[in-house]
Amino acid sequence: MVADKLFYKTLLKNMFSDPFQVKFWDGNTEDYGVGKAKFKIIFNEPIPKKDLLSDPSTAFGEGYMTKKIDIEGSIQDVIESLYNNKESFLKNGEKYESLIKKFKSSIKASKENIKFHYDIGNDFYKLWLDDSMTYSCGYFRDQTDTLNEAQKNKVNHILKKLNLKEGLSLLDIGCGWGELIISAAKNYGVKAMGITLSSEQFEGVKERIKREGLEDLVDVKLIDYREIKGITFDRVVSVGMLEHVGKENLKEYFQVVNRLLNDRGISVVHSITGVNDGGTNTWIDKYIFPGGYVPAIKEIITEIAEQDFELIDVESLRRHYGRTLENWARNFEKALSEIEKDKEEVFIRMWRLYLNSCAASFNCGNINIHQALFAKGLNNDLPWTREYMYK
């Protein structure tokens, strides 16, 4: 135990950028840094040294989930303090490239991975998402925007980028609960198709299409994007889906988009991105998004170029996703009494950590998110300036 505590004290000494306090399993406390502690980390029992050294992200994540670790104060503050310290053992020990899973994800594996995350119940997501059930980065035109407003802004922003006109056809790869395809049909008169691998989302979108009376304009299918045959589109969009295809499938994704786009067709891909390298977090891969891979922005641009697409615009929404996740985390806590009726404590602590740590990651620039707009061949029909995106 003495050796364990000495190891912990050495490990924690330079871990955070803010002053903090640690309470060890024997009841003793230790202060780190100068000034009033911003948060307190409580070790109810030690985590094996080999686990911390071999995979610190999973070790700390599982430690919090199982109450080996408690936190007094903001979880988001703890993670931001970690990422703001460039010399942190945990940050430097988590090199994306070493955590990448090298595999070619089959359609069957992709379906299983999506089911793992998205089919845990529409009722669960309704408790903390916005009214439209949009589960991706919002777009805050003003800092006072509500989450509902930010999500409507995001959908409208993407649809404007696509320069839609009545009669065009649109494919949404990974359509979620259908807000984008519904809005495209209602506001622009386009014929929209959404695809998803989540049966929960599929049923929800079908119900909404019928409720909105849009059966003639909107369709949804429970299929993988690679399974679409015999049809092409004027516009193709994916929002928060590219992160699920896996590193080995990035090239294939853009090849499929090329096949599905009509000549001079336009596409938007909206994806979380790595700053210099792509990769994944081992804890998130195990408990939240199995099979996921966050591509570096340079990987996305390279794949766009290799398909001879015309790259038109790239926009970062990093701060917008940080704000979105902060809203989700607050809503999650407000709905806790309802969530506790159906979910166990380990699940709740897991999702609390996930939402707060992701907010911290975006706020600190540990990861980014970009929208890339590109065309198949030269498209001279777009306006000459970017003003049309913001009207």
Coordinates of C-alpha atoms in Angstrom, one line a residue:
M1 CA 0.0 0.0 0.0
V2 CA 2.9 2.4 0.8
A3 CA 4.5 1.7 -2.6
D4 CA 1.1 2.2 -4.3
K5 CA 0.6 5.6 -2.7
L6 CA 4.1 6.7 -3.6
F7 CA 3.4 5.7 -7.2
Y8 CA 0.1 7.6 -7.2
K9 CA 1.7 10.7 -5.7
T10 CA 4.4 10.7 -8.3
L11 CA 1.9 10.1 -11.1
L12 CA -0.5 12.9 -10.0
K13 CA 2.1 15.5 -9.3
N14 CA 2.3 16.9 -12.8
M15 CA -1.0 15.6 -14.2
F16 CA -3.3 18.7 -14.0
S17 CA -2.9 22.4 -14.9
D18 CA -5.0 23.6 -11.9
P19 CA -4.5 23.2 -8.1
F20 CA -6.4 20.1 -6.9
Q21 CA -6.7 17.8 -3.9
V22 CA -6.5 14.1 -3.7
K23 CA -8.0 11.9 -1.0
F24 CA -6.5 8.4 -0.9
W25 CA -8.1 5.1 0.1
D26 CA -6.7 5.3 3.6
G27 CA -8.4 8.7 4.3
N28 CA -5.3 10.8 4.0
T29 CA -5.4 13.9 1.7
E30 CA -2.7 15.6 -0.5
D31 CA -2.8 19.1 -2.0
Y32 CA -1.2 19.8 -5.4
G33 CA -0.5 23.1 -7.0
V34 CA -0.7 26.6 -5.6
G35 CA -3.9 28.1 -4.4
K36 CA -7.4 26.9 -3.7
A37 CA -8.2 23.4 -5.1
K38 CA -10.5 23.6 -8.2
F39 CA -11.6 20.0 -7.7
K40 CA -11.0 16.9 -5.5
I41 CA -10.3 13.4 -6.7
I42 CA -11.2 10.6 -4.3
F43 CA -9.6 7.2 -4.6
N44 CA -11.9 4.8 -2.8
E45 CA -9.4 2.0 -3.7
P46 CA -6.2 1.8 -5.7
I47 CA -6.2 1.0 -9.4
P48 CA -3.5 -1.6 -10.3
K49 CA -0.3 0.1 -11.5
K50 CA -0.1 -2.1 -14.6
D51 CA -3.5 -1.0 -15.7
L52 CA -2.7 2.7 -15.4
L53 CA 0.6 2.3 -17.2
S54 CA -0.7 0.1 -20.1
D55 CA -4.0 1.9 -20.8
P56 CA -4.5 5.0 -18.6
S57 CA -7.7 6.1 -20.4
T58 CA -9.5 2.8 -19.8
A59 CA -8.1 2.4 -16.3
F60 CA -9.4 5.8 -15.2
G61 CA -12.7 5.5 -17.1
E62 CA -13.5 2.1 -15.5
G63 CA -12.3 3.4 -12.2
Y64 CA -14.9 6.2 -12.3
M65 CA -17.7 3.9 -13.6
T66 CA -17.2 1.4 -10.8
K67 CA -16.7 4.1 -8.0
K68 CA -13.1 3.2 -7.4
I69 CA -12.7 6.9 -8.2
D70 CA -15.1 9.8 -7.2
I71 CA -14.8 13.4 -8.1
E72 CA -15.9 16.4 -6.1
G73 CA -16.4 19.3 -8.5
S74 CA -16.9 19.4 -12.2
I75 CA -15.9 16.4 -14.2
Q76 CA -15.5 18.7 -17.2
D77 CA -13.1 20.9 -15.2
V78 CA -11.0 17.8 -14.3
I79 CA -10.6 16.7 -18.0
E80 CA -10.0 20.2 -19.2
S81 CA -7.3 20.6 -16.5
L82 CA -5.7 17.4 -17.7
Y83 CA -5.7 18.4 -21.4
N84 CA -4.5 21.9 -20.6
N85 CA -1.4 20.4 -19.0
K86 CA 0.8 19.5 -22.0
E87 CA 3.2 17.5 -19.8
S88 CA 0.5 15.3 -18.3
F89 CA 1.3 11.6 -18.1
L90 CA -2.2 10.7 -19.1
K91 CA -2.3 13.0 -22.1
N92 CA 1.1 12.1 -23.4
G93 CA 0.5 8.4 -22.8
E94 CA -2.6 8.5 -25.0
K95 CA -1.1 8.8 -28.5
Y96 CA -3.9 8.3 -31.0
E97 CA -1.8 6.3 -33.5
S98 CA -1.0 3.6 -30.9
L99 CA -4.6 3.1 -30.1
I100 CA -5.9 2.6 -33.7
K101 CA -7.6 -0.7 -34.4
K102 CA -6.4 -1.8 -37.9
F103 CA -9.4 -3.7 -39.4
K104 CA -11.7 -3.6 -42.3
S105 CA -15.2 -3.2 -40.8
S106 CA -17.7 -5.4 -42.6
I107 CA -21.4 -4.3 -43.1
K108 CA -22.4 -6.8 -40.4
A109 CA -19.8 -5.4 -37.9
S110 CA -20.9 -1.9 -38.7
K111 CA -24.6 -2.8 -37.9
E112 CA -23.6 -4.4 -34.6
N113 CA -21.5 -1.4 -33.6
I114 CA -24.3 1.1 -34.4
K115 CA -26.8 -1.1 -32.5
F116 CA -24.6 -1.0 -29.5
H117 CA -24.8 2.8 -29.2
Y118 CA -28.0 3.9 -30.8
D119 CA -30.4 1.2 -30.0
I120 CA -30.4 1.6 -26.2
G121 CA -33.8 3.2 -26.5
N122 CA -35.3 6.3 -28.1
D123 CA -36.8 7.2 -24.7
F124 CA -33.3 7.5 -23.2
Y125 CA -32.2 10.0 -25.9
K126 CA -35.4 12.0 -25.7
L127 CA -34.6 12.8 -22.1
W128 CA -31.5 14.9 -22.9
L129 CA -31.4 15.7 -26.6
D130 CA -33.2 18.7 -28.1
D131 CA -36.8 18.5 -29.3
S132 CA -35.8 17.4 -32.8
M133 CA -33.7 14.5 -31.4
T134 CA -30.6 15.7 -33.3
Y135 CA -27.6 13.8 -31.9
S136 CA -24.7 15.8 -33.4
C137 CA -23.0 19.2 -33.1
G138 CA -25.3 22.2 -32.9
Y139 CA -24.5 25.6 -34.5
F140 CA -24.7 28.6 -32.2
R141 CA -25.3 31.7 -34.3
D142 CA -25.4 33.5 -31.0
Q143 CA -24.1 32.5 -27.6
T144 CA -27.5 32.9 -26.1
D145 CA -29.0 30.3 -28.5
T146 CA -30.8 27.4 -26.8
L147 CA -30.0 23.9 -27.8
N148 CA -33.2 23.7 -29.8
E149 CA -32.2 26.8 -31.8
A150 CA -28.6 25.6 -32.3
Q151 CA -29.7 22.3 -33.8
K152 CA -32.2 24.0 -36.1
N153 CA -29.4 26.4 -37.1
K154 CA -27.1 23.5 -37.8
V155 CA -29.5 21.7 -40.1
N156 CA -30.3 25.0 -41.9
H157 CA -26.6 25.8 -42.2
I158 CA -25.9 22.4 -43.9
L159 CA -28.9 22.7 -46.2
K160 CA -27.8 26.2 -47.3
K161 CA -24.3 24.9 -48.0
L162 CA -25.9 22.3 -50.3
N163 CA -27.5 25.0 -52.3
L164 CA -30.8 23.0 -52.6
K165 CA -33.5 23.7 -55.2
E166 CA -36.9 22.2 -55.6
G167 CA -36.8 18.9 -57.4
L168 CA -33.3 17.9 -56.5
S169 CA -32.6 14.5 -54.8
L170 CA -30.8 14.3 -51.5
L171 CA -29.3 11.3 -49.6
D172 CA -28.5 11.6 -45.9
I173 CA -26.1 8.8 -44.8
G174 CA -26.7 8.2 -41.1
C175 CA -29.9 10.2 -40.9
G176 CA -30.4 9.9 -37.2
W177 CA -34.0 10.7 -36.2
G178 CA -34.7 12.4 -39.5
E179 CA -34.5 16.1 -38.8
L180 CA -32.3 17.0 -41.8
I181 CA -34.3 15.0 -44.5
I182 CA -37.6 16.3 -43.1
S183 CA -36.4 19.9 -43.1
A184 CA -35.0 19.5 -46.7
A185 CA -38.3 18.3 -48.0
K186 CA -40.4 20.8 -46.2
N187 CA -38.3 23.9 -46.8
Y188 CA -36.8 23.2 -50.2
G189 CA -39.1 20.6 -51.9
V190 CA -36.4 18.1 -52.5
K191 CA -36.9 14.4 -52.7
A192 CA -34.9 13.1 -49.7
M193 CA -33.8 9.7 -48.6
G194 CA -32.3 8.9 -45.2
I195 CA -30.5 5.7 -44.3
T196 CA -29.5 4.4 -40.9
L197 CA -28.3 1.1 -39.3
S198 CA -30.3 1.8 -36.1
S199 CA -33.6 0.0 -35.9
E200 CA -34.7 2.4 -33.2
Q201 CA -34.0 5.4 -35.4
F202 CA -35.5 3.8 -38.4
E203 CA -38.9 3.2 -36.7
G204 CA -38.8 6.8 -35.3
V205 CA -38.1 8.4 -38.7
K206 CA -40.8 6.3 -40.4
E207 CA -43.3 7.4 -37.8
R208 CA -42.3 11.1 -38.2
I209 CA -42.5 11.0 -42.0
K210 CA -46.1 9.6 -41.8
R211 CA -47.0 12.2 -39.1
E212 CA -45.7 15.0 -41.2
G213 CA -47.5 13.7 -44.3
L214 CA -44.3 13.6 -46.4
E215 CA -44.4 10.1 -47.8
D216 CA -44.2 11.5 -51.4
L217 CA -41.0 13.4 -50.7
V218 CA -39.2 11.5 -47.9
D219 CA -38.1 7.9 -47.5
V220 CA -35.9 6.1 -45.0
K221 CA -34.2 2.7 -45.3
L222 CA -32.5 0.5 -42.8
I223 CA -29.4 -0.3 -44.8
D224 CA -25.6 0.4 -45.0
Y225 CA -24.5 3.1 -47.4
R226 CA -22.5 0.4 -49.3
E227 CA -25.8 -1.5 -50.0
I228 CA -27.4 1.3 -52.1
K229 CA -27.6 0.2 -55.7
G230 CA -29.3 1.5 -58.9
I231 CA -29.8 5.1 -57.8
T232 CA -27.8 8.3 -57.7
F233 CA -28.4 11.7 -56.1
D234 CA -27.8 15.4 -56.7
R235 CA -26.7 15.9 -53.1
V236 CA -25.2 13.6 -50.5
V237 CA -24.7 14.5 -46.8
S238 CA -23.5 12.7 -43.7
V239 CA -23.5 14.3 -40.3
G240 CA -21.6 12.5 -37.5
M241 CA -21.4 9.3 -39.4
L242 CA -17.8 9.2 -40.9
E243 CA -16.5 8.6 -37.4
H244 CA -18.2 5.2 -37.5
V245 CA -16.7 3.8 -40.7
G246 CA -13.2 2.9 -39.4
K247 CA -9.8 3.9 -40.6
E248 CA -9.6 1.2 -43.2
N249 CA -13.0 2.2 -44.7
L250 CA -12.3 5.9 -45.2
K251 CA -11.3 5.5 -48.8
E252 CA -14.3 3.3 -49.5
Y253 CA -16.7 5.8 -48.0
F254 CA -15.6 8.5 -50.5
Q255 CA -15.6 6.0 -53.4
V256 CA -19.2 5.2 -52.6
V257 CA -20.1 8.9 -52.4
N258 CA -18.5 9.3 -55.8
R259 CA -20.6 6.5 -57.1
L260 CA -23.8 7.8 -55.6
L261 CA -23.3 11.5 -56.7
N262 CA -24.6 12.7 -60.1
D263 CA -22.1 14.8 -62.1
R264 CA -21.7 18.3 -60.6
G265 CA -23.4 16.9 -57.5
I266 CA -22.5 18.4 -54.1
S267 CA -21.7 16.7 -50.8
V268 CA -21.1 17.8 -47.2
V269 CA -19.3 15.6 -44.7
H270 CA -19.6 16.7 -41.1
S271 CA -17.2 14.8 -38.9
I272 CA -15.2 14.9 -35.6
T273 CA -11.5 15.3 -36.6
G274 CA -8.1 14.7 -35.1
V275 CA -5.8 17.6 -35.0
N276 CA -2.6 16.0 -36.4
D277 CA -3.4 12.3 -36.4
G278 CA -6.5 10.2 -36.5
G279 CA -7.3 7.6 -33.9
T280 CA -9.6 6.6 -31.1
N281 CA -9.8 6.5 -27.3
T282 CA -9.7 3.0 -25.9
W283 CA -12.3 3.6 -23.2
I284 CA -14.8 5.2 -25.6
D285 CA -14.1 2.4 -28.1
K286 CA -14.9 -0.2 -25.4
Y287 CA -17.9 1.4 -23.8
I288 CA -19.4 4.0 -26.1
F289 CA -18.6 3.7 -29.8
P290 CA -17.1 0.3 -30.7
G291 CA -15.3 0.3 -34.0
G292 CA -15.1 4.0 -34.2
Y293 CA -12.2 6.1 -35.6
V294 CA -11.8 9.8 -35.6
P295 CA -10.0 10.8 -38.9
A296 CA -7.5 13.6 -39.0
I297 CA -8.7 16.5 -41.1
K298 CA -5.8 15.9 -43.5
E299 CA -7.0 12.3 -44.1
I300 CA -10.5 13.7 -45.1
I301 CA -9.0 16.2 -47.4
T302 CA -6.7 13.7 -49.0
E303 CA -9.5 11.3 -49.7
I304 CA -11.6 14.1 -51.2
A305 CA -8.7 15.0 -53.5
E306 CA -8.0 11.3 -54.5
Q307 CA -11.6 11.0 -55.8
D308 CA -11.0 14.1 -57.9
F309 CA -13.7 16.0 -56.0
E310 CA -13.6 19.8 -56.0
L311 CA -13.0 20.9 -52.4
I312 CA -15.1 24.1 -52.0
D313 CA -15.2 24.9 -48.3
V314 CA -13.9 23.6 -44.9
E315 CA -15.3 25.0 -41.6
S316 CA -14.4 24.2 -38.0
L317 CA -17.2 24.0 -35.5
R318 CA -15.0 23.0 -32.5
R319 CA -16.4 25.4 -30.0
H320 CA -20.0 24.7 -31.1
Y321 CA -19.6 21.0 -30.2
G322 CA -18.1 21.9 -26.8
R323 CA -21.2 24.1 -26.2
T324 CA -23.5 21.4 -27.5
L325 CA -22.1 18.7 -25.2
E326 CA -22.3 21.1 -22.2
N327 CA -26.0 21.4 -23.0
W328 CA -26.4 17.6 -23.2
A329 CA -24.5 17.1 -20.0
R330 CA -26.8 19.6 -18.2
N331 CA -29.9 18.0 -19.6
F332 CA -28.6 14.6 -18.6
E333 CA -28.3 15.7 -15.0
K334 CA -31.7 17.4 -15.0
A335 CA -33.3 14.1 -16.3
L336 CA -31.4 11.9 -13.8
S337 CA -34.4 10.9 -11.8
E338 CA -36.0 9.6 -14.9
I339 CA -32.8 7.9 -16.2
E340 CA -32.4 6.2 -12.8
K341 CA -35.7 4.4 -13.3
D342 CA -34.3 2.4 -16.2
K343 CA -30.5 2.5 -16.0
E344 CA -28.0 1.2 -13.5
E345 CA -25.5 3.4 -11.7
V346 CA -22.5 2.1 -13.7
F347 CA -24.3 3.1 -17.0
I348 CA -25.2 6.5 -15.6
R349 CA -21.6 7.2 -14.5
M350 CA -20.3 6.0 -17.8
W351 CA -22.5 8.4 -19.8
R352 CA -21.8 11.3 -17.4
L353 CA -18.1 10.8 -17.9
Y354 CA -18.5 10.5 -21.7
L355 CA -20.5 13.7 -22.1
N356 CA -18.3 15.8 -19.9
S357 CA -15.0 14.5 -21.2
C358 CA -16.0 15.1 -24.8
A359 CA -17.0 18.6 -23.9
A360 CA -13.6 19.2 -22.4
S361 CA -11.8 17.6 -25.4
F362 CA -13.5 20.1 -27.8
N363 CA -13.0 23.1 -25.5
C364 CA -9.3 22.3 -25.2
G365 CA -8.7 21.6 -28.8
N366 CA -7.8 18.0 -28.2
I367 CA -10.1 17.1 -31.0
N368 CA -12.0 19.3 -33.6
I369 CA -15.0 18.9 -35.9
H370 CA -15.2 20.1 -39.5
Q371 CA -17.7 20.4 -42.3
A372 CA -16.2 19.8 -45.7
L373 CA -18.2 20.9 -48.8
F374 CA -17.1 19.4 -52.1
A375 CA -18.5 18.7 -55.6
K376 CA -18.2 15.9 -58.2
G377 CA -16.5 17.7 -61.1
L378 CA -16.6 21.4 -61.5
N379 CA -19.8 23.0 -60.2
N380 CA -20.1 26.6 -61.4
D381 CA -23.7 26.9 -60.2
L382 CA -22.8 27.8 -56.6
P383 CA -22.7 31.5 -55.6
W384 CA -19.3 33.2 -56.0
T385 CA -19.0 34.0 -52.2
R386 CA -20.0 32.3 -49.0
E387 CA -22.7 34.8 -48.2
Y388 CA -25.4 32.4 -49.3
M389 CA -24.5 30.1 -46.4
Y390 CA -25.3 32.7 -43.8
K391 CA -28.4 34.5 -45.1

